[in-house]
Tab-separated table of C-alpha atoms in Angstrom:
chain	number	residue	atom	x	y	z
A	1	MET	CA	-37.356	-11.346	-62.403
A	2	PRO	CA	-37.013	-7.752	-63.540
A	3	GLN	CA	-40.435	-6.740	-61.829
A	4	ASN	CA	-38.954	-8.002	-58.638
A	5	GLU	CA	-35.662	-5.955	-59.370
A	6	GLU	CA	-37.555	-2.726	-59.633
A	7	THR	CA	-39.261	-3.466	-56.393
A	8	SER	CA	-35.954	-4.077	-54.739
A	9	VAL	CA	-34.632	-0.774	-56.291
A	10	THR	CA	-37.456	1.372	-55.108
A	11	SER	CA	-37.431	-0.021	-51.384
A	12	ASP	CA	-34.064	1.101	-51.243
A	13	GLN	CA	-34.563	4.239	-52.252
A	14	ILE	CA	-37.281	5.159	-50.140
A	15	SER	CA	-35.639	3.511	-46.705
A	16	THR	CA	-32.137	5.656	-48.057
A	17	PRO	CA	-33.321	8.944	-46.551
A	18	HIS	CA	-34.369	7.185	-43.229
A	19	SER	CA	-31.037	5.681	-42.754
A	20	ASP	CA	-29.340	8.805	-43.612
A	21	GLU	CA	-31.257	10.757	-41.106
A	22	ALA	CA	-30.507	8.340	-38.385
A	23	GLY	CA	-26.975	8.621	-39.102
A	24	ALA	CA	-26.726	11.996	-39.227
A	25	VAL	CA	-27.395	12.587	-35.486
A	26	PRO	CA	-24.218	11.701	-33.308
A	27	PRO	CA	-24.706	8.664	-31.183
A	28	ALA	CA	-23.843	10.853	-27.991
A	29	ILE	CA	-26.864	13.017	-28.955
A	30	ARG	CA	-28.765	10.321	-29.428
A	31	ALA	CA	-28.133	8.984	-25.982
A	32	ALA	CA	-28.397	12.176	-24.097
A	33	ALA	CA	-31.933	12.542	-25.753
A	34	SER	CA	-33.041	8.996	-24.660
A	35	TRP	CA	-31.572	10.016	-20.862
A	36	SER	CA	-33.360	13.116	-20.999
A	37	TRP	CA	-37.187	12.520	-21.292
A	38	ARG	CA	-35.993	9.661	-18.617
A	39	ILE	CA	-35.029	11.981	-16.426
A	40	LEU	CA	-37.864	14.595	-16.656
A	41	LEU	CA	-40.107	12.118	-15.672
A	42	ILE	CA	-38.278	10.966	-12.850
A	43	GLY	CA	-38.176	14.468	-12.226
A	44	ALA	CA	-41.994	14.829	-12.530
A	45	PHE	CA	-42.700	12.021	-10.202
A	46	VAL	CA	-40.140	13.396	-7.542
A	47	ALA	CA	-41.951	16.727	-7.749
A	48	ALA	CA	-45.512	14.814	-7.802
A	49	ALA	CA	-44.196	13.109	-4.678
A	50	LEU	CA	-43.081	16.054	-2.734
A	51	TRP	CA	-46.314	17.983	-3.314
A	52	LEU	CA	-48.357	15.098	-2.243
A	53	LEU	CA	-46.008	14.761	1.091
A	54	ALA	CA	-46.559	18.904	1.745
A	55	LEU	CA	-50.326	18.299	1.333
A	56	LEU	CA	-50.603	15.541	3.685
A	57	LYS	CA	-47.622	17.013	5.962
A	58	THR	CA	-50.470	16.653	8.671
A	59	ILE	CA	-50.413	12.925	8.614
A	60	VAL	CA	-46.838	12.472	7.149
A	61	ILE	CA	-44.646	14.153	9.895
A	62	PRO	CA	-46.372	12.313	12.629
A	63	VAL	CA	-46.042	9.088	11.175
A	64	ALA	CA	-42.279	9.832	10.387
A	65	VAL	CA	-41.848	10.795	14.173
A	66	ALA	CA	-43.544	7.521	15.045
A	67	LEU	CA	-41.128	5.692	13.210
A	68	LEU	CA	-38.068	7.129	15.283
A	69	LEU	CA	-39.941	6.753	18.430
A	70	THR	CA	-40.687	3.140	17.520
A	71	ILE	CA	-36.654	2.608	16.797
A	72	MET	CA	-36.115	4.218	20.146
A	73	LEU	CA	-38.628	2.104	22.025
A	74	THR	CA	-37.980	-1.169	20.419
A	75	PRO	CA	-35.610	-2.142	23.160
A	76	VAL	CA	-37.969	-1.585	25.955
A	77	ARG	CA	-40.653	-2.916	24.580
A	78	ARG	CA	-38.571	-6.445	23.806
A	79	LEU	CA	-37.419	-6.222	27.506
A	80	LEU	CA	-40.860	-6.281	28.730
A	81	ASN	CA	-42.097	-8.554	26.118
A	82	GLU	CA	-39.403	-10.987	26.181
A	83	ARG	CA	-37.584	-10.977	29.572
A	84	LEU	CA	-40.809	-9.886	31.919
A	85	ARG	CA	-43.323	-12.118	30.175
A	86	LEU	CA	-45.770	-9.318	29.775
A	87	PRO	CA	-48.223	-9.200	26.714
A	88	ARG	CA	-47.179	-7.612	23.555
A	89	ALA	CA	-49.951	-5.175	23.611
A	90	LEU	CA	-48.963	-4.313	27.389
A	91	SER	CA	-45.457	-4.116	26.653
A	92	ALA	CA	-46.050	-1.739	24.141
A	93	GLY	CA	-48.493	0.466	26.043
A	94	LEU	CA	-46.051	0.686	28.928
A	95	SER	CA	-42.899	1.668	26.744
A	96	LEU	CA	-45.103	4.564	25.327
A	97	VAL	CA	-46.337	5.741	28.899
A	98	GLY	CA	-42.605	5.474	30.167
A	99	LEU	CA	-41.548	8.061	27.224
A	100	ILE	CA	-44.348	10.446	27.792
A	101	VAL	CA	-43.391	10.092	31.752
A	102	VAL	CA	-39.621	10.950	30.960
A	103	VAL	CA	-40.525	13.816	28.450
A	104	ALA	CA	-43.166	15.431	30.501
A	105	GLY	CA	-40.457	15.092	33.822
A	106	LEU	CA	-37.692	16.892	31.802
A	107	ILE	CA	-40.167	19.421	30.521
A	108	THR	CA	-41.318	20.278	33.869
A	109	LEU	CA	-37.704	20.624	35.448
A	110	ALA	CA	-36.349	22.519	32.177
A	111	GLY	CA	-39.552	24.909	32.518
A	112	GLN	CA	-38.651	25.373	36.401
A	113	SER	CA	-35.180	26.043	35.841
A	114	ILE	CA	-35.790	28.372	32.878
A	115	ALA	CA	-38.294	30.324	35.202
A	116	ASN	CA	-35.952	30.757	38.122
A	117	GLY	CA	-32.605	31.217	35.787
A	118	PHE	CA	-34.108	33.853	33.492
A	119	ALA	CA	-35.481	36.065	36.208
A	120	ASP	CA	-31.981	36.643	37.340
A	121	LEU	CA	-30.772	36.655	33.591
A	122	ARG	CA	-33.410	39.130	32.760
A	123	THR	CA	-32.680	41.499	35.527
A	124	GLN	CA	-28.616	41.327	34.545
A	125	ALA	CA	-29.612	42.023	30.946
A	126	VAL	CA	-32.146	45.024	31.485
A	127	SER	CA	-29.397	46.521	34.131
A	128	GLY	CA	-26.489	46.216	31.562
A	129	PHE	CA	-28.843	47.468	28.436
A	130	ASN	CA	-29.640	50.639	30.442
A	131	GLU	CA	-26.259	51.203	31.533
A	132	LEU	CA	-25.186	50.768	27.627
A	133	TRP	CA	-28.072	53.078	26.685
A	134	SER	CA	-26.843	55.808	29.590
A	135	GLN	CA	-23.573	56.104	28.228
A	136	LEU	CA	-24.555	56.290	24.319
A	137	SER	CA	-27.623	58.799	25.078
A	138	ALA	CA	-24.786	60.656	27.153
A	139	THR	CA	-22.283	60.707	24.237
A	140	PHE	CA	-24.471	61.018	21.208
A	141	GLY	CA	-27.658	62.543	22.613
A	142	LEU	CA	-29.926	59.957	21.672
A	143	GLU	CA	-32.848	60.704	24.173
A	144	ASP	CA	-34.865	62.604	21.410
A	145	GLN	CA	-34.637	60.023	18.869
A	146	LEU	CA	-35.689	57.579	21.278
A	147	GLN	CA	-39.049	58.972	21.988
A	148	SER	CA	-39.711	59.520	18.241
A	149	TYR	CA	-38.790	56.148	17.666
A	150	SER	CA	-41.272	54.757	20.248
A	151	GLN	CA	-44.175	57.150	19.142
A	152	ASP	CA	-43.406	55.332	15.668
A	153	ILE	CA	-43.532	51.718	17.108
A	154	LEU	CA	-46.680	52.444	18.577
A	155	ASP	CA	-48.493	53.954	15.504
A	156	GLN	CA	-47.359	50.923	13.336
A	157	LEU	CA	-48.766	48.655	16.261
A	158	GLU	CA	-52.340	50.770	16.115
A	159	ALA	CA	-52.189	50.242	12.496
A	160	GLN	CA	-51.196	46.697	12.232
A	161	GLN	CA	-53.966	45.645	14.842
A	162	GLY	CA	-55.716	43.341	12.110
A	163	ALA	CA	-52.546	41.784	11.218
A	164	ILE	CA	-51.882	40.816	14.754
A	165	VAL	CA	-55.260	39.336	15.424
A	166	SER	CA	-54.828	37.286	12.238
A	167	GLY	CA	-51.533	36.311	13.415
A	168	ALA	CA	-53.000	35.081	16.820
A	169	LEU	CA	-55.611	33.331	15.190
A	170	GLY	CA	-52.846	31.475	12.885
A	171	ALA	CA	-50.801	30.674	15.797
A	172	ALA	CA	-54.227	29.002	17.491
A	173	ALA	CA	-54.558	27.140	14.515
A	174	THR	CA	-51.161	25.752	14.326
A	175	ALA	CA	-51.301	24.758	17.859
A	176	GLY	CA	-54.388	22.694	16.978
A	177	SER	CA	-52.686	21.186	14.488
A	178	VAL	CA	-49.799	20.119	16.401
A	179	LEU	CA	-51.936	18.623	18.677
A	180	VAL	CA	-53.750	16.456	16.161
A	181	GLY	CA	-50.224	15.260	14.853
A	182	ALA	CA	-49.058	14.432	18.486
A	183	LEU	CA	-52.117	12.409	18.899
A	184	ILE	CA	-51.384	10.606	15.580
A	185	ALA	CA	-47.956	10.128	16.535
A	186	LEU	CA	-48.456	8.354	19.699
A	187	PHE	CA	-51.106	6.611	18.125
A	188	CYS	CA	-48.730	4.916	15.461
A	189	THR	CA	-46.295	4.467	17.719
A	190	PHE	CA	-48.326	2.122	19.706
A	191	PHE	CA	-49.190	0.093	16.814
A	192	PHE	CA	-45.685	0.205	15.171
A	193	LEU	CA	-44.618	-1.209	18.474
A	194	HIS	CA	-47.403	-3.839	18.928
A	195	ASP	CA	-47.557	-5.206	15.526
A	196	PRO	CA	-44.493	-3.909	13.218
A	197	ARG	CA	-44.041	-6.987	11.253
A	198	GLY	CA	-48.243	-7.318	10.370
A	199	ILE	CA	-48.114	-3.800	9.534
A	200	TRP	CA	-45.144	-4.185	6.963
A	201	GLY	CA	-46.913	-7.486	5.882
A	202	TRP	CA	-49.911	-5.816	4.993
A	203	ILE	CA	-48.004	-2.938	3.159
A	204	VAL	CA	-45.891	-5.064	0.889
A	205	GLY	CA	-48.964	-7.544	0.156
A	206	LEU	CA	-50.336	-4.443	-1.725
A	207	LEU	CA	-47.433	-4.891	-4.184
A	208	PRO	CA	-47.526	-7.077	-7.259
A	209	ARG	CA	-46.436	-10.912	-6.128
A	210	SER	CA	-43.408	-10.759	-8.297
A	211	SER	CA	-42.009	-8.071	-6.409
A	212	ARG	CA	-42.864	-8.546	-2.553
A	213	GLU	CA	-39.958	-10.229	-1.682
A	214	GLN	CA	-37.503	-7.719	-3.025
A	215	VAL	CA	-39.069	-5.250	-1.442
A	216	ASN	CA	-39.367	-6.954	1.926
A	217	GLN	CA	-35.744	-7.676	2.019
A	218	ALA	CA	-34.973	-4.168	0.988
A	219	GLY	CA	-37.448	-2.756	3.528
A	220	ARG	CA	-35.661	-4.687	6.223
A	221	ARG	CA	-32.226	-3.438	5.618
A	222	GLY	CA	-33.893	0.057	5.281
A	223	ALA	CA	-34.949	-0.453	8.835
A	224	VAL	CA	-31.847	-1.792	10.157
A	225	THR	CA	-30.018	1.352	8.814
A	226	LEU	CA	-32.535	3.732	10.269
A	227	ALA	CA	-32.048	1.824	13.703
A	228	ALA	CA	-28.738	2.351	13.513
A	229	TYR	CA	-28.729	5.861	12.728
A	230	THR	CA	-31.230	6.729	15.729
A	231	ARG	CA	-29.197	5.090	18.621
A	232	THR	CA	-25.933	6.759	16.837
A	233	GLN	CA	-27.563	10.142	16.532
A	234	ILE	CA	-28.680	9.889	20.577
A	235	LEU	CA	-25.354	8.856	21.491
A	236	VAL	CA	-23.978	11.665	19.562
A	237	ALA	CA	-26.301	14.306	20.957
A	238	ALA	CA	-26.365	12.797	24.599
A	239	VAL	CA	-22.479	13.716	24.349
A	240	ASP	CA	-22.842	17.217	23.037
A	241	ALA	CA	-25.599	17.869	25.824
A	242	VAL	CA	-23.578	16.632	28.498
A	243	GLY	CA	-20.199	18.517	27.510
A	244	ILE	CA	-21.901	21.872	26.884
A	245	GLY	CA	-24.107	21.535	29.843
A	246	ILE	CA	-20.905	20.804	32.218
A	247	GLY	CA	-19.541	24.114	30.634
A	248	ALA	CA	-22.931	25.949	31.333
A	249	VAL	CA	-22.769	24.938	34.876
A	250	PHE	CA	-19.577	26.822	36.016
A	251	PHE	CA	-21.126	30.284	34.547
A	252	VAL	CA	-25.128	29.982	34.669
A	253	PRO	CA	-25.743	26.788	36.875
A	254	SER	CA	-29.477	27.822	37.060
A	255	LEU	CA	-29.841	27.429	33.148
A	256	ALA	CA	-27.612	24.495	32.442
A	257	LEU	CA	-30.064	21.873	32.537
A	258	PRO	CA	-32.286	23.757	29.836
A	259	ILE	CA	-29.029	24.483	27.861
A	260	GLY	CA	-28.347	20.887	27.957
A	261	ILE	CA	-31.961	20.048	26.692
A	262	LEU	CA	-32.002	22.317	23.880
A	263	VAL	CA	-28.285	21.204	22.818
A	264	PHE	CA	-29.636	17.462	23.031
A	265	VAL	CA	-32.746	18.300	20.710
A	266	GLY	CA	-30.833	20.461	18.623
A	267	SER	CA	-28.108	17.708	17.891
A	268	PHE	CA	-30.761	15.541	15.994
A	269	VAL	CA	-30.251	18.100	13.210
A	270	PRO	CA	-26.956	17.109	11.847
A	271	VAL	CA	-23.892	19.471	11.496
A	272	VAL	CA	-26.408	22.736	11.786
A	273	GLY	CA	-28.232	21.694	15.140
A	274	ALA	CA	-25.144	21.403	17.538
A	275	ILE	CA	-23.907	24.793	15.653
A	276	VAL	CA	-27.043	26.619	16.264
A	277	THR	CA	-27.332	25.333	19.852
A	278	GLY	CA	-23.972	25.868	20.922
A	279	ALA	CA	-24.162	29.660	19.947
A	280	ILE	CA	-27.316	30.013	22.022
A	281	ALA	CA	-25.429	28.723	25.167
A	282	VAL	CA	-22.502	31.179	24.531
A	283	VAL	CA	-24.966	34.563	24.017
A	284	VAL	CA	-26.696	33.521	27.249
A	285	VAL	CA	-23.337	33.102	29.175
A	286	LEU	CA	-22.570	36.679	27.376
A	287	VAL	CA	-25.623	38.231	28.528
A	288	SER	CA	-25.350	36.936	31.899
A	289	ASN	CA	-21.270	37.001	32.472
A	290	GLY	CA	-19.501	39.202	30.124
A	291	TRP	CA	-17.258	38.643	26.994
A	292	VAL	CA	-14.334	36.876	29.443
A	293	ALA	CA	-17.106	34.048	30.399
A	294	ALA	CA	-18.531	34.125	26.947
A	295	LEU	CA	-14.963	33.421	25.112
A	296	ILE	CA	-14.400	30.240	27.393
A	297	MET	CA	-18.061	29.114	26.915
A	298	LEU	CA	-17.358	29.375	23.443
A	299	GLY	CA	-13.792	27.428	23.874
A	300	VAL	CA	-15.943	24.446	25.605
A	301	VAL	CA	-18.546	24.363	22.851
A	302	LEU	CA	-15.610	24.142	20.252
A	303	LEU	CA	-14.048	21.807	21.882
A	304	VAL	CA	-17.044	19.433	22.580
A	305	GLN	CA	-17.776	19.935	18.799
A	306	GLN	CA	-14.378	18.632	17.695
A	307	ILE	CA	-14.845	15.473	19.592
A	308	GLU	CA	-17.982	15.254	17.950
A	309	SER	CA	-17.007	16.175	14.328
A	310	HIS	CA	-13.592	14.287	14.402
A	311	ALA	CA	-14.301	11.610	16.797
A	312	LEU	CA	-17.911	10.192	17.049
A	313	GLN	CA	-19.253	11.235	13.815
A	314	PRO	CA	-16.461	9.412	11.151
A	315	PHE	CA	-16.781	6.385	13.436
A	316	LEU	CA	-20.057	5.904	14.612
A	317	MET	CA	-22.247	7.707	11.811
A	318	GLY	CA	-20.118	6.804	9.005
A	319	GLN	CA	-20.703	2.797	9.849
A	320	ALA	CA	-24.477	3.618	10.816
A	321	VAL	CA	-25.447	5.425	7.520
A	322	SER	CA	-22.429	5.099	4.990
A	323	LEU	CA	-22.914	8.519	3.907
A	324	HIS	CA	-19.849	10.964	2.869
A	325	PRO	CA	-19.861	14.229	5.236
A	326	VAL	CA	-20.907	16.295	2.006
A	327	ALA	CA	-23.785	14.219	1.354
A	328	VAL	CA	-24.715	14.652	4.750
A	329	ILE	CA	-24.269	18.498	4.463
A	330	LEU	CA	-26.340	18.755	1.438
A	331	ALA	CA	-29.328	16.543	2.542
A	332	VAL	CA	-29.439	18.819	5.545
A	333	ALA	CA	-29.554	22.237	3.231
A	334	ALA	CA	-31.939	20.712	1.004
A	335	GLY	CA	-34.356	19.234	3.582
A	336	SER	CA	-34.376	22.684	5.783
A	337	TYR	CA	-35.262	24.424	2.239
A	338	ALA	CA	-37.663	22.158	1.395
A	339	ALA	CA	-39.447	21.745	4.641
A	340	GLY	CA	-37.848	24.159	7.475
A	341	ILE	CA	-36.639	22.190	10.636
A	342	VAL	CA	-38.619	19.172	9.931
A	343	GLY	CA	-36.809	19.096	6.686
A	344	ALA	CA	-33.568	19.024	8.324
A	345	LEU	CA	-34.172	16.603	10.795
A	346	PHE	CA	-35.499	14.027	8.706
A	347	ALA	CA	-33.199	14.443	5.882
A	348	VAL	CA	-30.326	12.585	6.727
A	349	PRO	CA	-32.066	9.411	8.003
A	350	LEU	CA	-34.382	9.376	4.775
A	351	VAL	CA	-31.087	9.642	2.299
A	352	ALA	CA	-29.508	6.731	4.526
A	353	VAL	CA	-32.660	4.672	4.097
A	354	LEU	CA	-32.750	5.468	0.601
A	355	ASN	CA	-29.155	4.560	-0.008
A	356	THR	CA	-29.285	1.140	1.612
A	357	VAL	CA	-32.650	0.081	0.029
A	358	ILE	CA	-31.465	1.483	-3.633
A	359	LEU	CA	-28.212	-0.335	-3.172
A	360	TYR	CA	-29.877	-3.988	-2.326
A	361	LEU	CA	-32.052	-3.271	-5.266
A	362	ASN	CA	-29.179	-2.793	-7.676
A	363	GLY	CA	-27.449	-6.018	-6.117
A	364	HIS	CA	-25.634	-4.558	-3.526
A	365	ASP	CA	-25.988	-5.951	-0.047
A	366	LYS	CA	-24.755	-3.652	2.988
A	367	PHE	CA	-26.500	-6.306	5.643
A	368	PRO	CA	-25.771	-9.720	4.025
A	369	GLU	CA	-25.870	-11.261	7.626
A	370	LEU	CA	-29.363	-10.872	7.313
A	371	GLY	CA	-30.087	-13.362	5.064
A	372	ASP	CA	-33.351	-13.620	2.684
A	373	GLU	CA	-35.067	-16.618	4.515
A	374	ASP	CA	-37.300	-14.392	6.301
A	375	ALA	CA	-40.895	-14.939	4.758
A	376	LEU	CA	-43.479	-12.373	4.817
A	377	PRO	CA	-46.413	-12.522	7.588
A	378	ILE	CA	-49.998	-13.502	6.802
A	379	ARG	CA	-51.482	-9.797	6.686
A	380	TRP	CA	-54.397	-10.850	8.812
A	381	ARG	CA	-52.749	-12.302	11.259
A	382	ALA	CA	-52.410	-10.640	14.894
A	383	ALA	CA	-48.633	-10.227	16.257
A	384	ASP	CA	-49.472	-12.344	19.371
A	385	ALA	CA	-51.766	-14.807	17.499
A	386	PRO	CA	-50.739	-18.720	18.034
A	387	PRO	CA	-49.149	-20.268	15.108
A	388	ILE	CA	-51.232	-21.782	12.678
A	389	ARG	CA	-50.528	-25.285	11.103
A	390	LEU	CA	-51.918	-26.470	7.943
A	391	ARG	CA	-51.819	-29.800	6.061
A	392	ARG	CA	-49.151	-29.759	3.524
A	393	GLY	CA	-50.399	-29.531	-0.179
A	394	ALA	CA	-53.226	-27.367	0.725
A	395	SER	CA	-55.375	-26.105	-2.318
A	396	ALA	CA	-53.600	-23.250	-3.911
A	397	THR	CA	-57.391	-21.876	-4.730
A	398	THR	CA	-57.685	-21.473	-1.026
A	399	GLY	CA	-55.004	-18.814	-0.499
A	400	ALA	CA	-53.400	-21.099	2.288
A	401	VAL	CA	-49.398	-21.663	2.580
A	402	THR	CA	-47.488	-24.607	3.698
A	403	GLU	CA	-47.289	-25.498	7.064
A	404	THR	CA	-43.239	-24.389	7.158
A	405	ALA	CA	-44.278	-20.383	6.489
A	406	LEU	CA	-47.369	-20.849	9.041
A	407	ALA	CA	-44.964	-22.157	11.282
A	408	ASP	CA	-43.294	-18.846	11.519
A	409	VAL	CA	-46.216	-16.508	11.943
A	410	GLY	CA	-46.952	-15.501	15.483
A	411	SER	CA	-43.582	-17.362	16.684
A	412	ASP	CA	-40.611	-16.281	18.591
A	413	GLU	CA	-38.292	-17.666	16.252
A	414	ASN	CA	-36.929	-14.492	15.031
A	415	ARG	CA	-36.428	-12.333	18.150
A	416	ASP	CA	-32.386	-12.938	17.324
A	417	ALA	CA	-32.988	-10.696	14.198
A	418	PRO	CA	-30.896	-7.336	14.036
A	419	GLU	CA	-32.247	-4.098	15.462
A	420	GLY	CA	-34.478	-2.356	13.457
A	421	ASP	CA	-35.626	-5.544	11.553
A	422	PRO	CA	-39.371	-5.425	10.948
A	423	LYS	CA	-39.756	-8.983	11.955
A	424	ARG	CA	-38.867	-8.138	15.480
């Protein structure tokens, strides 16, 4: 017994300093340290993911564009496939060809309008600049300084010939990258339209079996959010383009169509795009018709943007993405800082999808009407393949599933799913 007591005392003496050290650190400091290393790990993972995306931007950007095009073209593909009974592959191909024809037509019309309108605009701008320069030269005697500046510019151009040639070669390489990206985007868009459910099933099938169903349901809700955002943004951009284009008709009718197309494209960058393209429209009217017309055009632009920001954005965009305007502005700013125009374009839909997915994974379902009955497809089955029926109780070692799950593959029972759901 004395030996046991001595051993007990020795153990207490040894363990006492450790407990004293643990008690000396306040609980708040211990909690902060515990959170710090977790935040550092998350930050390292995010930084690595962003670095990898930047490295593969030639592939990532076309795939992202293909996703948006797929969302826009899915109603057309469904109309051709389900209403007109065309094969799924033909419906996807016709939808894509129709988009190319429409875009080519708009570019042709805009190009003709720009060629015709900017000839007159250039003449007016040159005459206005010459008149202004004549007045300044007569008042301040700037002709000698102009000759000096012209000679300095020529000298700089001669000294920078190598840099100019290198810039031209870089522009050619950029044009080649854009062409490759466009081909990748069209290729991916076709297959996303033709077999979205099979592609999604293949991606989810790469994950561990225990997490597949939860990721599947979260991905379905993210796709619905992306579809709602895309439809809403198209409507908002169309309102901006029509309003500002109608205002431009009264001052620069030959450039009204190019201005409308520019505003429509620019409005896909929330908040910032409409402001920049509206400012361009005001500058064009200023050069063409003077200050009074420019002020009237500025009023038109401000009126359209007020209608957008106070009527369309709160009701439509708020319901589509459930993001506060502050979050939208910060997302656009962060995206433009990280990846320029492309980052500003994709920042808000990315944040909206992540918001929906993270909320679902944490127990908050924004789309409870979707349910969770939708089973994943068999990864190697084509979208238009006939359903497979196996006997109940098939051997688990063969990888077969029940008749109920297989009957869903290739069937049309899911055509009433919400817009953007991958199973459509």
